[in-house]
Amino acid sequence: MTPDLTTLTIPQIRKLLTDKQLTAVEIVNAYLQRIKNLDPNINAFITITEKEALSQAKSIDQKIQKNQPLGQLVGAVMAVKDIYLTKDIQTTAGSKVLKDYLPQYSSTVYQRLLDQDAILIGKTNTDCFAFGVSTENSGFFTTKNPWNTKMIPGGSSGGSAAAQAASLCTFALGTDTGGSIRQPASLCGITGIKPTYGRNSRYGITAMASSFDCPGTFGKNVADVAAVTQIMAGVDSHDATTNPTPVPDYLTELHSVSLKNLKIGLPKEYYTGAINPEVKKTVLAAAKIFEQKGAQIVDISLPSTSLSLAAYYILVPSEISANMARYDGIRFGQSKKDTTDLLSHYLQTRGEFMEPELKRRIIIGTFALSSGYYDAYYTKASQVRTLIKNEFVESFKKVDVIFAPVSPTTAWPIGQKVNDPLQMYLADIYTCPINVAGLPALALPCGFDSQNLPVGFQLIGNYFEESKLFSIGHQFQQLTDYHLQTPKI
Amino acid sequence: MSSPKITPDLLDHLAHLARLGLTDQEKLQFLPQLSSILNYFDILQTVDTSTIPPSFQITSLQNITRPDAINSSLPQPSALSSAPKSQNGYFQVHNTIKK
């Protein structure tokens, strides 16, 4: 019996292709058929690259026929968040500002994946320029959670997370500036990594907050996430913040960490206050699994956690207000026609095409950076950033890894928070501190609430300890089957 | 210190600084939203940071340089391919100096 091709993992696809039991065209067609059947109800994709995917698959099949060398990710079908530039393929950043924009070059990490024979199947929906936690800030439409289509999928990488959860791709790319990979991973019941800041190149990805942005990936399991990260990671001469720390061999290190006597820190600030009791119970049950395997659960405290969100929502909009200045409708992007002078061109172009959340964040950032308010807001938040970072660094002297919930709640109904941006921002309360510090974190599914909506937890590591997180996460997935659960759609 | 309420005048000033055209309806919608966000920021005033240096980045990298070598760049037609208006191989903008 032919297996359902959309359930295959990266190494399974590679083996079937190299054994010539399967063709890349067959894999692409299986995904295209599934997208045609399911995506009208999920709305994960802004653009489906059917023609390009089939053409790429055919050239891979020719390489296989000729016994030419094949890439590490051969035949793996990827969905890419629409803020990654893909040469000659529409890249909107989820905003009307870049509707119809055809990039002249590709982002580094996407190009590295293409070079390893991963196949692009489409560009996924996101909150405009990745500003949001639900995809409701998209300039086009809202993506639905495959587990319950009345619910948001999380965001901003909600299109990629929904595509991954609904098996519309083998793996999916996202970006995480304040939780935008981990939070939708948790709400959609899948695995996703936010690497250390500087591990993956940001080149060719529309900038949100340049000292926070982290490209990363979702996958069917930790091993697939590790395999994709292996290709994405490393120095890029086009991004001076990429770090020369060597990239380990993540796959051979998947069993390198022993759970016995592993010190796992539970920060008390992440288990009080806003957290939903069902989420708390489910996440703590996952910690028990590690304890049963000999890990030590250590209570720790990160006292500045309560300040993180405020610091984040000052610093990030400040960087946003600077980064968004480039969208003037002169070199690229939508442009208001028939304006009379340069000032009115700027005001009308930006006024007409920018979404409300874009404008709100530009205004907050402009305020925080403006004369008279700079010290009280931007400098103050930058000092708090130091405090938050130092608390994490101190904690890693006591524990090997930090274990925390990802989101205080499971997925909420579409529309519930759209008129209250502060409530939306609070969804990042357990994810954004990690971005403020620039640490890596791996989100993993660990169960369901009483409405059958997924719950996830995150493993937070010290700088450049992705390999440790993958190893611990992989062993968790050997002991559980939450990552194998799929929504009935 | 508590945050200043965002007044209509301050909002107009910020929108002008950011070159954002806002409709009257957007201003009405944003004023209370921005005020509640700013009020939330007051939590930072609860902590004394007088001796804490600011972090403007979290990477330990400094002064990253590259060889002063000439590399290929986008050809001119490609660089102009997404421009709404171009003329003689340049991006076209309104006059900035009055004749």
PDB file of C-alpha atoms in Angstrom, chain A residues 98 219 325 330 364 414:
ATOM      1  CA  LEU A  98       3.888  44.908  -0.753  1.00  0.00           C
ATOM      2  CA  GLY A 219       8.462  20.555  11.377  1.00  0.00           C
ATOM      3  CA  ALA A 325      10.508  54.171   7.065  1.00  0.00           C
ATOM      4  CA  ILE A 330       9.208  55.016  -4.429  1.00  0.00           C
ATOM      5  CA  ILE A 364       4.376  53.904  19.537  1.00  0.00           C
ATOM      6  CA  ILE A 414     -11.348  34.623  15.669  1.00  0.00           C
TER       7      ILE A 414
END
